[in-house]
C-alpha cells in the first residue's frame, strides 16, 4: 500500500493521526474527517476493499494497511514501516473493537469471549507497545483509547464488552502515569452512534442515534484539541 512521505504545508501544521479500525463505523468517519481538515491519516483494518476505497478516495498522502491489531508481530512490522515512511504519530486513536452477541455471560463460549478480549484489550496494548516508543522519542503525542458508556456503567448481555472497556479505562489511566510530561493518554467515551456495532447490540433502535459522519464533525475537532492538560482524564465526546 502507498508509502509516501507525509507532506507539510508552510505555516499550517498537519497532524499525523493513526487510527485503528478505519474500514467502517467511527474509524472510517474519523479518517475521512481528519483528511478533509488537511491532516494525514494512517489507518488499518481487516477489510481489504474498504481500505482500497479509502486509499483511492483520500489520496497518497495517507496510508491504509491490512492489519489485525491482534497480531502483535504484524503490528510491530507495521509500526516500523509507518515510522520510517511518515514519522511518529502525533495522535494515536485506538478505535478498533468488537462487541459480543447479546447473551448472558454463561452463554458466551470461550472462543467468543477470547475475540472480544483479544481485540479490545490485547489489540490496544499491541498498538501501544509498538508505536509509543517512537512517540516517546519525538517527545510529544496524544494516545486516545476508545472506551464506552459501558466502560463506566454496565448492562445485561454485554459482560465481555463491559469487561474490556472497564479494562481500557484502567489501562489508559495507568499509562497516563507512565508517560513523560508533554504527552497524554486519554480514555474516551465516544457517545452512542449508529454503526454496525451499535446495531449488533441495539438492533433497529440504533437508527435513533447520529450517523458516524454527523458524529465525526464534532468528534474530530474535539480530538484535535486534546493535549497534555487532559492526561489521564476519562472524557466523553460532547
Ligand atoms: N457505536 C457506538 O455507539 C459506540 C459506543 C461506545 C463505544 N464505541 C467504541 O467506538 C469504537 C468504534 O466502534 P464502531 O461503532 O465504529 O464499531 P464498528 O462499526 O463495528 O467498527 C469497528 C472497526 O474496528 C475494526 N476491527 C475489528 N476488529 C479488528 C481487528 N482485529 N483488527 C483491526 N481492526 C479491527 C473493524 O474493521 P474490520 O472488520 O475491517 O477489521 C471496523 O473498522 C470501538 O472502540 C467501540 O467500542 C462505539
Short mmCIF file of C-alpha atoms and ligand atoms in Angstrom, two decimals:
data_model
loop_
_atom_site.label_atom_id
_atom_site.label_comp_id
_atom_site.label_asym_id
_atom_site.label_seq_id
_atom_site.Cartn_x
_atom_site.Cartn_y
_atom_site.Cartn_z
CA UNK A 1 0.00 0.00 0.00
CA UNK A 2 1.23 3.57 -0.66
CA UNK A 3 4.18 4.67 1.33
CA UNK A 4 4.52 8.35 0.61
CA UNK A 5 6.12 10.90 2.90
CA UNK A 6 3.51 12.99 4.71
CA UNK A 7 3.62 16.49 3.23
CA UNK A 8 3.58 19.59 5.41
CA UNK A 9 2.45 22.97 4.18
CA UNK A 10 4.33 26.07 5.28
CA UNK A 11 2.50 27.80 8.13
CA UNK A 12 -0.08 25.04 8.62
CA UNK A 13 0.77 22.08 10.78
CA UNK A 14 -0.72 18.87 9.50
CA UNK A 15 -1.16 16.38 12.33
CA UNK A 16 -0.15 12.77 11.72
CA UNK A 17 -3.11 10.76 13.04
CA UNK A 18 -3.07 6.99 13.42
CA UNK A 19 -6.47 5.27 13.73
CA UNK A 20 -7.10 1.54 14.12
CA UNK A 21 -10.27 0.08 12.56
CA UNK A 22 -10.85 2.55 9.72
CA UNK A 23 -12.86 0.26 7.43
CA UNK A 24 -16.31 1.30 8.74
CA UNK A 25 -18.12 2.99 11.59
CA UNK A 26 -16.41 5.65 13.66
CA UNK A 27 -12.90 4.86 12.42
CA UNK A 28 -13.88 5.35 8.77
CA UNK A 29 -15.77 8.58 9.52
CA UNK A 30 -12.84 9.96 11.55
CA UNK A 31 -10.33 9.08 8.80
CA UNK A 32 -12.39 11.00 6.23
CA UNK A 33 -12.95 14.00 8.51
CA UNK A 34 -9.29 14.30 9.59
CA UNK A 35 -8.27 14.08 5.91
CA UNK A 36 -10.90 16.67 4.92
CA UNK A 37 -9.42 19.06 7.50
CA UNK A 38 -5.95 18.61 5.97
CA UNK A 39 -4.43 16.10 8.40
CA UNK A 40 -2.56 12.94 7.39
CA UNK A 41 -4.17 9.64 8.34
CA UNK A 42 -2.59 6.25 8.89
CA UNK A 43 -5.18 3.51 9.31
CA UNK A 44 -5.67 -0.20 9.50
CA UNK A 45 -8.39 -2.82 9.42
CA UNK A 46 -9.12 -6.27 8.05
CA UNK A 47 -11.40 -5.49 5.09
CA UNK A 48 -9.23 -5.01 2.03
CA UNK A 49 -11.94 -3.47 -0.18
CA UNK A 50 -12.72 -0.76 2.35
CA UNK A 51 -9.01 0.01 2.74
CA UNK A 52 -8.63 0.35 -1.05
CA UNK A 53 -11.66 2.67 -1.18
CA UNK A 54 -10.07 4.91 1.46
CA UNK A 55 -6.78 4.91 -0.45
CA UNK A 56 -8.39 5.90 -3.70
CA UNK A 57 -10.80 8.37 -2.07
CA UNK A 58 -8.33 10.17 0.21
CA UNK A 59 -5.11 10.04 -1.83
CA UNK A 60 -1.46 9.19 -1.50
CA UNK A 61 -0.52 11.35 1.48
CA UNK A 62 -2.38 8.86 3.69
CA UNK A 63 -1.61 5.21 4.35
CA UNK A 64 -4.01 2.31 4.93
CA UNK A 65 -2.78 -1.19 5.73
CA UNK A 66 -4.36 -4.60 6.10
CA UNK A 67 -3.57 -5.30 9.75
CA UNK A 68 -5.39 -7.16 12.51
CA UNK A 69 -4.48 -5.46 15.77
CA UNK A 70 -4.49 -8.88 17.46
CA UNK A 71 -1.36 -9.88 15.50
CA UNK A 72 1.46 -8.47 17.63
CA UNK A 73 4.24 -9.39 15.16
CA UNK A 74 2.39 -7.77 12.27
CA UNK A 75 1.68 -4.63 14.34
CA UNK A 76 5.41 -4.44 15.17
CA UNK A 77 6.39 -4.54 11.47
CA UNK A 78 3.62 -2.08 10.59
CA UNK A 79 4.86 0.36 13.25
CA UNK A 80 8.43 0.30 11.98
CA UNK A 81 7.24 0.80 8.38
CA UNK A 82 4.91 3.66 9.33
CA UNK A 83 7.52 5.43 11.46
CA UNK A 84 10.02 5.12 8.56
CA UNK A 85 7.54 6.43 5.96
CA UNK A 86 5.65 9.08 7.96
CA UNK A 87 7.30 9.52 11.38
CA UNK A 88 5.83 9.04 14.84
CA UNK A 89 2.06 9.56 15.15
CA UNK A 90 1.10 12.79 16.91
CA UNK A 91 -2.38 11.48 17.69
CA UNK A 92 -2.88 7.73 18.12
CA UNK A 93 -6.52 6.63 18.25
CA UNK A 94 -7.14 3.06 19.39
CA UNK A 95 -10.61 2.70 17.90
CA UNK A 96 -10.81 -0.92 16.63
CA UNK A 97 -13.01 -3.10 18.80
CA UNK A 98 -15.70 -5.77 18.72
CA UNK A 99 -18.79 -6.40 20.81
CA UNK A 100 -20.09 -9.83 21.80
CA UNK A 101 -23.52 -11.00 20.56
CA UNK A 102 -26.16 -10.17 23.16
CA UNK A 103 -26.21 -13.04 25.66
CA UNK A 104 -25.78 -13.69 29.37
CA UNK A 105 -22.17 -14.31 30.29
CA UNK A 106 -22.69 -18.01 30.95
CA UNK A 107 -23.88 -18.50 27.36
CA UNK A 108 -20.79 -16.90 25.81
CA UNK A 109 -18.36 -19.60 24.65
CA UNK A 110 -14.66 -19.37 25.44
CA UNK A 111 -13.75 -18.54 21.79
CA UNK A 112 -16.39 -15.77 21.65
CA UNK A 113 -15.09 -14.31 24.91
CA UNK A 114 -11.50 -14.52 23.66
CA UNK A 115 -12.19 -12.50 20.49
CA UNK A 116 -13.55 -9.56 22.48
CA UNK A 117 -10.63 -9.63 24.93
CA UNK A 118 -8.04 -10.14 22.18
CA UNK A 119 -9.19 -7.22 20.03
CA UNK A 120 -10.37 -4.74 22.66
CA UNK A 121 -7.61 -5.13 25.26
CA UNK A 122 -4.67 -7.02 23.76
CA UNK A 123 -5.02 -5.27 20.38
CA UNK A 124 -4.82 -1.87 22.09
CA UNK A 125 -1.74 -2.99 24.06
CA UNK A 126 -0.10 -4.26 20.85
CA UNK A 127 -0.53 -0.90 19.13
CA UNK A 128 0.74 0.99 22.19
CA UNK A 129 3.72 -1.38 22.55
CA UNK A 130 4.95 -0.73 19.03
CA UNK A 131 4.02 2.91 18.33
CA UNK A 132 4.58 4.63 21.67
CA UNK A 133 8.41 4.21 21.70
CA UNK A 134 8.64 6.42 18.57
CA UNK A 135 6.24 8.93 20.15
CA UNK A 136 8.40 8.99 23.30
CA UNK A 137 11.48 9.71 21.15
CA UNK A 138 9.70 12.62 19.49
CA UNK A 139 8.76 13.87 22.99
CA UNK A 140 5.11 14.50 22.13
CA UNK A 141 1.86 12.84 21.24
CA UNK A 142 -1.62 12.03 22.47
CA UNK A 143 -2.95 8.47 22.81
CA UNK A 144 -6.73 8.13 22.84
CA UNK A 145 -8.14 4.73 23.72
CA UNK A 146 -11.80 4.32 22.82
CA UNK A 147 -13.82 3.32 25.85
CA UNK A 148 -17.63 3.36 26.04
CA UNK A 149 -20.53 4.24 28.29
CA UNK A 150 -20.17 0.53 29.06
CA UNK A 151 -16.63 1.27 30.31
CA UNK A 152 -18.19 3.29 33.15
CA UNK A 153 -21.60 1.64 33.64
CA UNK A 154 -22.94 -1.83 32.76
CA UNK A 155 -25.89 -3.59 31.09
CA UNK A 156 -27.08 -7.17 30.85
CA UNK A 157 -25.86 -9.28 27.90
CA UNK A 158 -22.68 -7.30 27.20
CA UNK A 159 -20.49 -8.54 30.08
CA UNK A 160 -17.46 -9.41 27.88
CA UNK A 161 -17.58 -6.00 26.16
CA UNK A 162 -18.07 -4.19 29.52
CA UNK A 163 -15.09 -6.09 30.93
CA UNK A 164 -12.89 -4.87 28.09
CA UNK A 165 -13.98 -1.25 28.24
CA UNK A 166 -13.60 -1.09 32.04
CA UNK A 167 -10.12 -2.55 31.38
CA UNK A 168 -9.41 0.22 28.87
CA UNK A 169 -10.27 2.83 31.48
CA UNK A 170 -7.76 1.37 33.95
CA UNK A 171 -5.09 0.57 31.38
CA UNK A 172 -5.24 4.12 29.99
CA UNK A 173 -5.14 5.83 33.36
CA UNK A 174 -2.10 3.73 34.38
CA UNK A 175 -0.42 4.51 31.04
CA UNK A 176 -1.06 8.21 31.69
CA UNK A 177 1.00 7.90 34.89
CA UNK A 178 3.89 6.37 32.94
CA UNK A 179 4.16 8.95 30.15
CA UNK A 180 6.60 11.85 30.38
CA UNK A 181 5.41 15.44 30.65
CA UNK A 182 4.24 16.74 27.29
CA UNK A 183 2.32 13.59 26.33
CA UNK A 184 -1.14 12.32 27.19
CA UNK A 185 -3.21 9.13 27.35
CA UNK A 186 -6.99 9.54 27.49
CA UNK A 187 -9.85 7.02 27.77
CA UNK A 188 -12.62 8.40 25.58
CA UNK A 189 -16.31 7.51 25.53
CA UNK A 190 -17.43 8.45 22.00
CA UNK A 191 -21.16 8.61 22.87
CA UNK A 192 -23.83 6.49 21.10
CA UNK A 193 -23.65 6.35 17.31
CA UNK A 194 -25.48 4.32 14.66
CA UNK A 195 -22.78 1.87 13.49
CA UNK A 196 -22.64 -1.87 12.76
CA UNK A 197 -21.52 -2.35 16.36
CA UNK A 198 -24.50 -0.47 17.79
CA UNK A 199 -26.90 -2.42 15.53
CA UNK A 200 -25.47 -5.66 16.93
CA UNK A 201 -26.34 -4.54 20.47
CA UNK A 202 -29.40 -2.29 19.96
CA UNK A 203 -30.96 -3.80 16.79
CA UNK A 204 -33.20 -1.36 14.86
CA UNK A 205 -33.21 1.15 17.74
CA UNK A 206 -29.69 2.10 16.59
CA UNK A 207 -31.27 4.24 13.89
CA UNK A 208 -32.34 6.75 16.58
CA UNK A 209 -28.72 7.79 17.05
CA UNK A 210 -26.49 10.04 14.91
CA UNK A 211 -24.62 8.70 11.90
CA UNK A 212 -20.84 8.26 12.12
CA UNK A 213 -20.44 11.18 9.68
CA UNK A 214 -22.53 13.52 11.89
CA UNK A 215 -20.60 12.37 14.95
CA UNK A 216 -17.19 12.86 13.27
CA UNK A 217 -17.85 16.54 12.58
CA UNK A 218 -17.99 17.05 16.37
CA UNK A 219 -15.53 14.35 17.43
CA UNK A 220 -12.60 15.25 15.19
CA UNK A 221 -12.30 18.89 16.39
CA UNK A 222 -12.70 17.55 19.96
CA UNK A 223 -9.83 15.08 19.39
CA UNK A 224 -7.61 17.76 17.83
CA UNK A 225 -7.92 19.88 21.00
CA UNK A 226 -6.69 17.13 23.34
CA UNK A 227 -3.26 17.63 24.87
CA UNK A 228 -1.09 17.16 27.97
CA UNK A 229 -3.66 19.01 30.11
CA UNK A 230 -6.05 16.07 29.53
CA UNK A 231 -3.61 13.32 30.52
CA UNK A 232 -5.38 10.54 32.43
CA UNK A 233 -8.82 12.17 32.36
CA UNK A 234 -11.76 9.96 31.34
CA UNK A 235 -13.55 12.11 28.73
CA UNK A 236 -16.70 11.89 26.62
CA UNK A 237 -17.21 13.40 23.17
CA UNK A 238 -19.65 16.22 23.66
N1 LIG B 1 -21.00 2.95 18.06
C1 LIG B 1 -21.20 3.30 19.32
O1 LIG B 1 -22.29 3.75 19.73
C2 LIG B 1 -20.08 3.14 20.33
C3 LIG B 1 -20.38 3.44 21.67
C4 LIG B 1 -19.36 3.33 22.61
C5 LIG B 1 -18.09 2.97 22.21
N2 LIG B 1 -17.82 2.68 20.90
C6 LIG B 1 -16.45 2.33 20.54
O2 LIG B 1 -16.07 3.05 19.38
C7 LIG B 1 -15.14 2.29 18.62
C8 LIG B 1 -15.64 2.14 17.19
O3 LIG B 1 -16.87 1.44 17.22
P1 LIG B 1 -17.85 1.35 15.95
O4 LIG B 1 -19.21 1.50 16.48
O5 LIG B 1 -17.36 2.22 14.86
O6 LIG B 1 -17.65 -0.20 15.55
P2 LIG B 1 -17.79 -0.93 14.14
O7 LIG B 1 -18.71 -0.20 13.25
O8 LIG B 1 -18.06 -2.36 14.44
O9 LIG B 1 -16.29 -0.81 13.53
C9 LIG B 1 -15.23 -1.44 14.17
C10 LIG B 1 -13.96 -1.24 13.37
O10 LIG B 1 -12.93 -2.00 14.03
C11 LIG B 1 -12.28 -2.83 13.07
N3 LIG B 1 -11.76 -4.04 13.68
C12 LIG B 1 -12.45 -5.00 14.34
N4 LIG B 1 -11.62 -5.99 14.70
C13 LIG B 1 -10.38 -5.63 14.27
C14 LIG B 1 -9.10 -6.22 14.35
N5 LIG B 1 -8.91 -7.41 14.95
N6 LIG B 1 -8.04 -5.57 13.80
C15 LIG B 1 -8.22 -4.38 13.19
N7 LIG B 1 -9.41 -3.76 13.09
C16 LIG B 1 -10.47 -4.39 13.62
C17 LIG B 1 -13.37 -3.11 12.03
O11 LIG B 1 -12.81 -3.36 10.77
P3 LIG B 1 -12.54 -4.79 10.13
O12 LIG B 1 -13.73 -5.64 10.41
O13 LIG B 1 -12.29 -4.46 8.69
O14 LIG B 1 -11.29 -5.27 10.77
C18 LIG B 1 -14.07 -1.76 11.95
O15 LIG B 1 -13.38 -0.89 11.07
C19 LIG B 1 -14.99 0.95 19.37
O16 LIG B 1 -13.88 1.02 20.24
C20 LIG B 1 -16.27 0.87 20.17
O17 LIG B 1 -16.14 0.04 21.30
C21 LIG B 1 -18.80 2.76 19.95
#
